[in-house]
Tab-separated table of C-alpha atoms in Angstrom:
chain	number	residue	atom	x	y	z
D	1	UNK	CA	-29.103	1.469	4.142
D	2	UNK	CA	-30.566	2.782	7.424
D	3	UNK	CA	-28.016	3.207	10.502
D	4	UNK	CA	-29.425	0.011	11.893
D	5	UNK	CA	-28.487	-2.085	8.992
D	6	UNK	CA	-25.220	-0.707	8.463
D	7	UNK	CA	-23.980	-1.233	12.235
D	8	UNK	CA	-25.224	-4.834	12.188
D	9	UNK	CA	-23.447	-5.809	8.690
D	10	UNK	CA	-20.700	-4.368	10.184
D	11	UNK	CA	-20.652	-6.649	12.822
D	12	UNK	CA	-21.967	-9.543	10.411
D	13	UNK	CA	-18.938	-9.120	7.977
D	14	UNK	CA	-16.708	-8.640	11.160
D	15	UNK	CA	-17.113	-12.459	12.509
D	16	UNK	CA	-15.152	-14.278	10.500
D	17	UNK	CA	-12.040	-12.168	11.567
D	18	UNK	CA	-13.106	-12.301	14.748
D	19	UNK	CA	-13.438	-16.626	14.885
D	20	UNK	CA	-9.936	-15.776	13.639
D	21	UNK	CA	-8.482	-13.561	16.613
D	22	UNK	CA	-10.257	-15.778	19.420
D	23	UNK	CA	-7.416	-17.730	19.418
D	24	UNK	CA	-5.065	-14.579	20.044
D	25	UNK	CA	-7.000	-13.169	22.449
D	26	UNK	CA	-7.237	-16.867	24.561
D	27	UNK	CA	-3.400	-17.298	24.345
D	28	UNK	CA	-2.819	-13.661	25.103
D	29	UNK	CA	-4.871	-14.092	28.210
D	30	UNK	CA	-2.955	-17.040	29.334
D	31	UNK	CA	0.567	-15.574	28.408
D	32	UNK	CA	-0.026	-12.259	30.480
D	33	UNK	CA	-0.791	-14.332	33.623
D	34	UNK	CA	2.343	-16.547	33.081
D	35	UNK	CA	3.997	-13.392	32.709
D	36	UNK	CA	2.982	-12.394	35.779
D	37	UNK	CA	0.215	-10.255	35.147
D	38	UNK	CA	-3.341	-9.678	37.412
D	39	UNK	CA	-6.540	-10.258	35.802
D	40	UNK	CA	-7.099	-6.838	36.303
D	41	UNK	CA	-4.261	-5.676	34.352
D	42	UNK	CA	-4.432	-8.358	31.805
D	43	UNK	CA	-8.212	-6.596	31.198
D	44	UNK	CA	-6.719	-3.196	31.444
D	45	UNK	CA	-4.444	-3.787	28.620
D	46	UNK	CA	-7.128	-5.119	26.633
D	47	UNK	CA	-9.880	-2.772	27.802
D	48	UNK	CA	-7.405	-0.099	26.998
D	49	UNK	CA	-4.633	-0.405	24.432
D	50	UNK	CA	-6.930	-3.017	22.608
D	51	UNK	CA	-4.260	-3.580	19.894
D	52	UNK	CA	-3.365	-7.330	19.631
D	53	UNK	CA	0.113	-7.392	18.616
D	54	UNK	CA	1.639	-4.813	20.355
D	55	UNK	CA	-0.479	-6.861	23.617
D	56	UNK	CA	1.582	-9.959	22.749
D	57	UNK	CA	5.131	-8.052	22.093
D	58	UNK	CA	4.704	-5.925	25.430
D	59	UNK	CA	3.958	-9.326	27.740
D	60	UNK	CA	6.751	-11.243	26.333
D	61	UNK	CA	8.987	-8.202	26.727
D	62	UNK	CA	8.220	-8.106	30.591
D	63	UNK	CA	8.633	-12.045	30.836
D	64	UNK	CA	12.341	-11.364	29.416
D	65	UNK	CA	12.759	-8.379	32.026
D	66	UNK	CA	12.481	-5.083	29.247
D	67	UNK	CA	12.605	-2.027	30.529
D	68	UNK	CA	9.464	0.511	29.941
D	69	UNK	CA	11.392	2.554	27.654
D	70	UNK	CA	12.045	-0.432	25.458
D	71	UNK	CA	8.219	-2.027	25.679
D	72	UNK	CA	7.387	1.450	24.584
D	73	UNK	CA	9.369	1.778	21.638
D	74	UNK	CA	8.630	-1.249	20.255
D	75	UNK	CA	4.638	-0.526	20.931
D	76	UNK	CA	5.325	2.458	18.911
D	77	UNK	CA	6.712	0.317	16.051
D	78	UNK	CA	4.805	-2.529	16.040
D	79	UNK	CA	1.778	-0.068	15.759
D	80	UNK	CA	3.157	2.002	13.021
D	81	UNK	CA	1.226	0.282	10.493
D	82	UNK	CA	-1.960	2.253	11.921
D	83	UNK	CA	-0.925	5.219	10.780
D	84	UNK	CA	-1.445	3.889	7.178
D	85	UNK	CA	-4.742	2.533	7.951
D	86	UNK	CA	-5.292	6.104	9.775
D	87	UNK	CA	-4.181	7.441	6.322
D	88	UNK	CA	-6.118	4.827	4.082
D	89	UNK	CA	-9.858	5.467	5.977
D	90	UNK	CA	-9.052	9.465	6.378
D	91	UNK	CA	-10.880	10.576	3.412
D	92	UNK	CA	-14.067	8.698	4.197
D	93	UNK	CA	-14.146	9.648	7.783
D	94	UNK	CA	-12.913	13.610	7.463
D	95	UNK	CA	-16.571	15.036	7.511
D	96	UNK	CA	-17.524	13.439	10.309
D	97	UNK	CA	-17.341	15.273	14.189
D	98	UNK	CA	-14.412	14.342	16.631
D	99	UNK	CA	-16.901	12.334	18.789
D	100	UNK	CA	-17.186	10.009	15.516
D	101	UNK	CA	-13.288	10.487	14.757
D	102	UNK	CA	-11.832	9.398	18.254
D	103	UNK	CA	-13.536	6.650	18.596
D	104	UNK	CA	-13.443	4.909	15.749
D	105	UNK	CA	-9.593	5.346	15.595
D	106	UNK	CA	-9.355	4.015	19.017
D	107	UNK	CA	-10.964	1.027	17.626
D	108	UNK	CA	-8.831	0.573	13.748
D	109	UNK	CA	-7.538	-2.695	14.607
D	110	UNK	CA	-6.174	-4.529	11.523
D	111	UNK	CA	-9.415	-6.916	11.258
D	112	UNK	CA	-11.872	-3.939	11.299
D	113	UNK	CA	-9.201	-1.853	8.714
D	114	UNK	CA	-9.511	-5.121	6.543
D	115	UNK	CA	-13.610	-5.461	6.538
D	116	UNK	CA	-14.154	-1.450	6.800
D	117	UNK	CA	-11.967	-0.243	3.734
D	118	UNK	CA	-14.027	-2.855	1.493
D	119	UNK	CA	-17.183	-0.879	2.389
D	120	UNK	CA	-15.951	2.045	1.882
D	121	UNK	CA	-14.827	0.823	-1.764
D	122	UNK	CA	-17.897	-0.122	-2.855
D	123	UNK	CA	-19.839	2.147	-5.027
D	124	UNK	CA	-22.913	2.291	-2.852
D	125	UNK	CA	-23.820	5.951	-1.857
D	126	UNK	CA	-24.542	5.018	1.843
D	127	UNK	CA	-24.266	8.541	4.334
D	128	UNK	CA	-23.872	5.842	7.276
D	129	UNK	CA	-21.315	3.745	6.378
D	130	UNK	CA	-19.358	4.925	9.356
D	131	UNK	CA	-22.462	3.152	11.279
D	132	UNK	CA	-21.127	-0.480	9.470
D	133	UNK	CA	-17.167	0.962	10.977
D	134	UNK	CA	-19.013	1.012	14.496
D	135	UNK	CA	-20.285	-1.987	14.333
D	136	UNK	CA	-17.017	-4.091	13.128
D	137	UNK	CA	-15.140	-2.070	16.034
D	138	UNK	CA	-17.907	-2.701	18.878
D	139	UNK	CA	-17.770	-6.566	17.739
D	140	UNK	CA	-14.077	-7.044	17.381
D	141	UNK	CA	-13.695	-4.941	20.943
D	142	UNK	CA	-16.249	-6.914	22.828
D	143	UNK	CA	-14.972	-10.482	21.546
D	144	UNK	CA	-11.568	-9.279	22.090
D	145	UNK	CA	-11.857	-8.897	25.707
D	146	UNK	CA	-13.866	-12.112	26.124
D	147	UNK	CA	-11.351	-13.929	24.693
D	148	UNK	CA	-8.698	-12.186	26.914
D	149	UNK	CA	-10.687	-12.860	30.277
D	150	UNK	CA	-11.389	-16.475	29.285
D	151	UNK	CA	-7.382	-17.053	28.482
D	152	UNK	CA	-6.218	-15.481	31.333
D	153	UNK	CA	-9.176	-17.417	34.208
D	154	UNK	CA	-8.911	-20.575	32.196
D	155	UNK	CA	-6.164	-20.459	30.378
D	156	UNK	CA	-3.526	-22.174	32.257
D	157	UNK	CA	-5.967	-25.115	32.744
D	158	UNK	CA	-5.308	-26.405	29.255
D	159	UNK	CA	-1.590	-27.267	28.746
D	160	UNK	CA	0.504	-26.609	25.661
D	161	UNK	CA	-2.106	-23.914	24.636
D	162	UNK	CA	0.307	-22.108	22.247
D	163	UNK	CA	1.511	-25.821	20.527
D	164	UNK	CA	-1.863	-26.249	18.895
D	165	UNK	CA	-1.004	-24.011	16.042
D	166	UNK	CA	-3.996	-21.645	16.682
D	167	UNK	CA	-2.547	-18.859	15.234
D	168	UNK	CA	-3.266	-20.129	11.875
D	169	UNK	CA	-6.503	-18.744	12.169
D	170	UNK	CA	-5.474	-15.382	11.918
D	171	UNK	CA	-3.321	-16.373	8.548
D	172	UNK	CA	-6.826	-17.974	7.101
D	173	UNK	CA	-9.144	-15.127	7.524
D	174	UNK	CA	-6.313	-12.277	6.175
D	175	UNK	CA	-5.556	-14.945	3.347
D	176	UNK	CA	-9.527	-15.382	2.756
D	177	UNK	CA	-9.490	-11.382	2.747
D	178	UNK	CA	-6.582	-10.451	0.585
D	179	UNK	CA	-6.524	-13.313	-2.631
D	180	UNK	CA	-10.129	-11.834	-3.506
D	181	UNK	CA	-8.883	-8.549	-3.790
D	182	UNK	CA	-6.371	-9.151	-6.024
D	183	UNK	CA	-7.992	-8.714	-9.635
D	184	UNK	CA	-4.844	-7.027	-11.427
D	185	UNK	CA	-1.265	-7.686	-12.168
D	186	UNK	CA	0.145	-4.306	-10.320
D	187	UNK	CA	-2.428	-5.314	-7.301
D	188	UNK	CA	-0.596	-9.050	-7.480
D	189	UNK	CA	2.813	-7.374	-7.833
D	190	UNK	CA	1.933	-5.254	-4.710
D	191	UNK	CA	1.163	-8.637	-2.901
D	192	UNK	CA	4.162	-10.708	-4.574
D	193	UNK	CA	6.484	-7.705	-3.246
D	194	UNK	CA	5.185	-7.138	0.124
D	195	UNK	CA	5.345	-10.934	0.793
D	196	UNK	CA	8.661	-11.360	-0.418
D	197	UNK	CA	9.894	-8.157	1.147
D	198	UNK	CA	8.571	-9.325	4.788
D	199	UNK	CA	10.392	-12.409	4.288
D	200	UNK	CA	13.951	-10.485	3.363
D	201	UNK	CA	13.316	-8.315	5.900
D	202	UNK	CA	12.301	-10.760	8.998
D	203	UNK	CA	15.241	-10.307	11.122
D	204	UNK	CA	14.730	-6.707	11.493
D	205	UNK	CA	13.940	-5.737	15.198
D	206	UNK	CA	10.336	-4.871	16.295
D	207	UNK	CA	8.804	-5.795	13.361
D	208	UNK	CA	10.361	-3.189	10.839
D	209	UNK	CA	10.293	-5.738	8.560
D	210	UNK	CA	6.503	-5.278	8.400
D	211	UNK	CA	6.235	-1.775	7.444
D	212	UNK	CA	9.261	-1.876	5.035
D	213	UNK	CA	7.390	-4.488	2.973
D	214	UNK	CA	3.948	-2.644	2.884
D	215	UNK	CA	6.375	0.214	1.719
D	216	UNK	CA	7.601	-1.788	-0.648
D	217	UNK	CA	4.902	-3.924	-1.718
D	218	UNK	CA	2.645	-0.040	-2.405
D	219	UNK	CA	5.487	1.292	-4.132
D	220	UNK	CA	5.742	-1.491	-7.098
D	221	UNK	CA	1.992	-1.300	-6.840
D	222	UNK	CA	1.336	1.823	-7.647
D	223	UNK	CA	4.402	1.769	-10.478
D	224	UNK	CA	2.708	-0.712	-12.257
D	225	UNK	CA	-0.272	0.872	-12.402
D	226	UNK	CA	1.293	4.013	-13.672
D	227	UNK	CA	3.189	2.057	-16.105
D	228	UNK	CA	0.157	0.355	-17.553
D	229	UNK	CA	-1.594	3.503	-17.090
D	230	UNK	CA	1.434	4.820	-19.721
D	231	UNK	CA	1.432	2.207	-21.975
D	232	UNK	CA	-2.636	1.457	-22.479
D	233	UNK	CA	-2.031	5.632	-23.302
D	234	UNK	CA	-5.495	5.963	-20.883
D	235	UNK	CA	-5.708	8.104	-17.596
D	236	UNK	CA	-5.623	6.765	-14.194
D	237	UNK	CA	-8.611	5.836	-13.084
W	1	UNK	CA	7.880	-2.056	36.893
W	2	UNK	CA	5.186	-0.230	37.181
W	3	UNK	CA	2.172	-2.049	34.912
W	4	UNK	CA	-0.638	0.873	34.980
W	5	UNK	CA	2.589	3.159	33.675
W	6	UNK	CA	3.480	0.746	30.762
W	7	UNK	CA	-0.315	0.270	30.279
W	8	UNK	CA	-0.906	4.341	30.056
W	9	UNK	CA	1.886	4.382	28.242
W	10	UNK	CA	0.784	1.692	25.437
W	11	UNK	CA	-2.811	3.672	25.306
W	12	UNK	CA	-1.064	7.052	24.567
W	13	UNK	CA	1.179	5.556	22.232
W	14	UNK	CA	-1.637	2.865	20.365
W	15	UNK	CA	-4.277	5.714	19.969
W	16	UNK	CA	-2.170	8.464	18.426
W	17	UNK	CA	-0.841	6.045	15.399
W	18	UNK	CA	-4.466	5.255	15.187
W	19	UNK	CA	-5.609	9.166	15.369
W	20	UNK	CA	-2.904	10.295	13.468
W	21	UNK	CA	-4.615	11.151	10.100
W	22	UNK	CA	-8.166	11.533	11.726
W	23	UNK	CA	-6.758	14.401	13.742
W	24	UNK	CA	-6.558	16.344	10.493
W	25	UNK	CA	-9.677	16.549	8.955
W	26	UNK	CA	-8.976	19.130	6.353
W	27	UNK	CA	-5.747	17.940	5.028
W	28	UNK	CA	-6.508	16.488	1.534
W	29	UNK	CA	-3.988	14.042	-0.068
W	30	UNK	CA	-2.510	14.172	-3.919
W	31	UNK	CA	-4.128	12.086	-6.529
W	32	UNK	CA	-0.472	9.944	-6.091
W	33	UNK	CA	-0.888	9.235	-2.413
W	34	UNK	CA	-4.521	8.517	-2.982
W	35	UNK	CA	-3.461	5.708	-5.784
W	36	UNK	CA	-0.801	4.707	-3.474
W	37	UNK	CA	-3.836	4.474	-0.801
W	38	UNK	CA	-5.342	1.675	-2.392
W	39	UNK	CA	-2.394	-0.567	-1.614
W	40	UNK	CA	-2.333	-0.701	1.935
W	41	UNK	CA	-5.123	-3.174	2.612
W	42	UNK	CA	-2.916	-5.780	-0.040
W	43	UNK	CA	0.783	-4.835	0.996
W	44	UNK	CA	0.190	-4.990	4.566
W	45	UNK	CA	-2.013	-8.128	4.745
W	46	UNK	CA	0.117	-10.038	2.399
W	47	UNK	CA	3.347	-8.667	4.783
W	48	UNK	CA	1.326	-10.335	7.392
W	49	UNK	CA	0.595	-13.645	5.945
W	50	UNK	CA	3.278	-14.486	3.514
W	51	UNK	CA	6.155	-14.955	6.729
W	52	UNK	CA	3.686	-16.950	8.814
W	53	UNK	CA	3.111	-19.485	6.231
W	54	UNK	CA	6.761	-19.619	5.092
W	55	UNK	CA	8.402	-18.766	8.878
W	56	UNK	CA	5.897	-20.423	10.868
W	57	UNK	CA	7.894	-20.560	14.328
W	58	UNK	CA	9.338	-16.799	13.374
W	59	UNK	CA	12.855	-17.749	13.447
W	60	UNK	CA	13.569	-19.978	10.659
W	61	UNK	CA	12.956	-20.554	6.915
W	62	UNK	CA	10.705	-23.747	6.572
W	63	UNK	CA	9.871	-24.944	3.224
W	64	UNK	CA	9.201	-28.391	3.410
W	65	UNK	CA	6.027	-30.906	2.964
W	66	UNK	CA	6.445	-30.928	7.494
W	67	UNK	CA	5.092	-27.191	7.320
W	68	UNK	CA	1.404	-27.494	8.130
W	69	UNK	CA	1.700	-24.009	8.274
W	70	UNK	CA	2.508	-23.283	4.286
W	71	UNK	CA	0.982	-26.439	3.009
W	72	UNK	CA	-2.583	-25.249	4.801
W	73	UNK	CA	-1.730	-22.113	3.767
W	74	UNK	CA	-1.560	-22.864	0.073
W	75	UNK	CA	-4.283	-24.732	-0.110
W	76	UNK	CA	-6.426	-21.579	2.018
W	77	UNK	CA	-5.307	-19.256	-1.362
W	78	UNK	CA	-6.761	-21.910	-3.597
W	79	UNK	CA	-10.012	-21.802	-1.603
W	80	UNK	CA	-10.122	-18.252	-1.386
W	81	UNK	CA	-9.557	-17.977	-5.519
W	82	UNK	CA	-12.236	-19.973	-6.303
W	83	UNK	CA	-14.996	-19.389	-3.803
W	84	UNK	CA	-14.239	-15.570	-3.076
W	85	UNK	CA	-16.170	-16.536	0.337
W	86	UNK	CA	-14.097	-15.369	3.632
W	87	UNK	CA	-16.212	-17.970	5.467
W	88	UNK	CA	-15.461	-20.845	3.659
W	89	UNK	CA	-12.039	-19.906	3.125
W	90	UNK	CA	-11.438	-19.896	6.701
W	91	UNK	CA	-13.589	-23.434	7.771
W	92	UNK	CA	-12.093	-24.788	4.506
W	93	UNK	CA	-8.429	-23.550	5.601
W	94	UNK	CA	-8.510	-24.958	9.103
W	95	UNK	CA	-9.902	-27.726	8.502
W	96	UNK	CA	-7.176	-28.533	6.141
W	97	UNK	CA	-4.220	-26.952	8.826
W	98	UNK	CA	-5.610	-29.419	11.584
W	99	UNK	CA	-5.995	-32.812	9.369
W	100	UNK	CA	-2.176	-31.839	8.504
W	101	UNK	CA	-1.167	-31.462	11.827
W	102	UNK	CA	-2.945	-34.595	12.883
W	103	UNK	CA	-1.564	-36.240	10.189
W	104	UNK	CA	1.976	-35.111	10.776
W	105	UNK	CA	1.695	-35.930	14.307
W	106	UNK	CA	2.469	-32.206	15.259
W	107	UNK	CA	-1.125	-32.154	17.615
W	108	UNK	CA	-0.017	-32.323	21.563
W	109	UNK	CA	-2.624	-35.010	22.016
């Protein structure tokens, strides 16, 4: 596929994640100014950190009165999970320049790791498939801070915002991404694990929990394969 | 406290967990860590979703038919086995999460 093509399907396959992080980005907006945020910084933070969670975390840290150190911290945490992504898309983005690499890491949000790593999995020979990563990150960025401008003018015009259950949206579209990809039994175990592993692990502080069950969950994964790898007596593929 | 230092601070922090494996480009992984590789996109999605279907408010346990949250959610996996379509999966799934919630009278209307 031309450049063209691959940048706009990137975008393309990106909208469905995005209708499911408007909400997130609406509610963000309004939480940061009942926080006690500007508009200006409310944009800052999503013009330049541009990493949802770790947005939401940080605001309702200040509204309990954390210190810097601690908002920090627990930025670092929450955001560890990047540097498995980081790992994940390394091998398909190694040849390319730093101009390529920088930017496109400032950009590997969860939704564009989600619809990115599927391109990159397909067979197709493409030499521009870091064109279809642009375009998921310029979409996701550019919705994401409409979303956060619109919560944070309008957002305390519409009472009980955060009571509609809006968040859902984001379990749909992750659901919608991950039951398709499971097609065998040490890919369901890896699921089956990491799900039951976040769970267990919930209470943990700064959301641990998270990275301990992706741990887990890519552990029994990759076991099973191995073991059925054993057993069938053929190589790995 | 100072916001443009926590915001700085946040972009530092964000962009090198993001840059942390682009930085190197010449580092080459295993054939172990590369099978291990694979599982990221399931593990950490399915770490995401699991808890907000089963721990909707993120404090409690909530298995019961009043959970919007993991009935929806349910019934979003059975759409997303059988059409293997993220769109429909999603219009299908919140569809299904707001009738609930109407239903169950858990809509601030």
């Amino acid at each position: 596929m031309p450049r063209s093509k691959e940048f706009l399907h990137g975008a393309r396959d990106t909208l469905p994640l995005i209708l499911g992080a408007i909400p997130f980005g609406i509610i963000f907006g309004a939480l940061a100014i009942a926080a006690g945020f500007s508009t200006g910084e409310v944009m800052a933070l999503s013009l330049l950190v541009f990493a949802g969670s770790a947005q939401f975390i940080a605001v309702s840290l200040v509204a309990t009165g954390a210190g810097i150190g601690v908002i920090l911290l627990t930025t670092f945490v929450v955001n560890l999970r990047h540097t498995l992504y980081s790992a994940t898309l390394q091998p398909f983005i190694r040849h390319l320049p730093i101009r390529w690499r920088a930017p496109l890491a400032f950009w590997l949000t969860d939704e564009t790791f989600a619809v990115v790593q599927q391109r990159y999995a397909t067979v197709a020979a493409s030499p521009h498939k870091h064109w279809y990563f642009l375009g998921s990150c310029l979409s996701m960025y550019s919705s994401w801070q409409l979303c956060s401008f619109v919560g944070a003018v309008f957002g305390q015009a519409v009472p009980n915002l955060a009571a509609w259950g809006l968040d859902f949206a984001m379990i749909a579209t992750f659901t919608g991404i991950v039951v398709p990809m499971l097609r065998s039994y040490p890919q369901v175990a890896a699921a089956v694990v990491a799900g039951a592993t976040a769970m267990l692990c919930y209470a943990l502080p700064y959301k641990l929990g998270l990275v301990a069950a992706a741990l887990a969950g890519i552990v029994v994964g990759t076991g099973c394969e191995r073991l059925r790898a054993a057993q069938t007596g053929s190589a790995p593929r | 406290m100072n916001a443009w230092l926590m915001i700085g601070g946040m972009l530092v922090i964000t962009f090198a967990t993001r840059y942390s494996f682009f930085a190197w480009p010449e580092l080459r992984f295993p054939p172990l860590l590369r099978q291990s590789l694979n599982y990221v996109p399931i593990a950490m999605l399915a770490a995401i979703v699991v808890p907000g279907m089963f721990i909707p408010d993120g404090q409690t346990l909530n298995v019961s038919w009043r959970n919007a949250y993991l009935l929806a959610g349910l019934f979003t996996v059975a759409v997303a086995a059988i059409t293997r379509h993220l769109l429909a999966t999603v219009v299908c799934g919140l569809a299904a999460f707001f009738l609930l919630r109407w239903m169950l009278g858990q809509l601030p209307l």
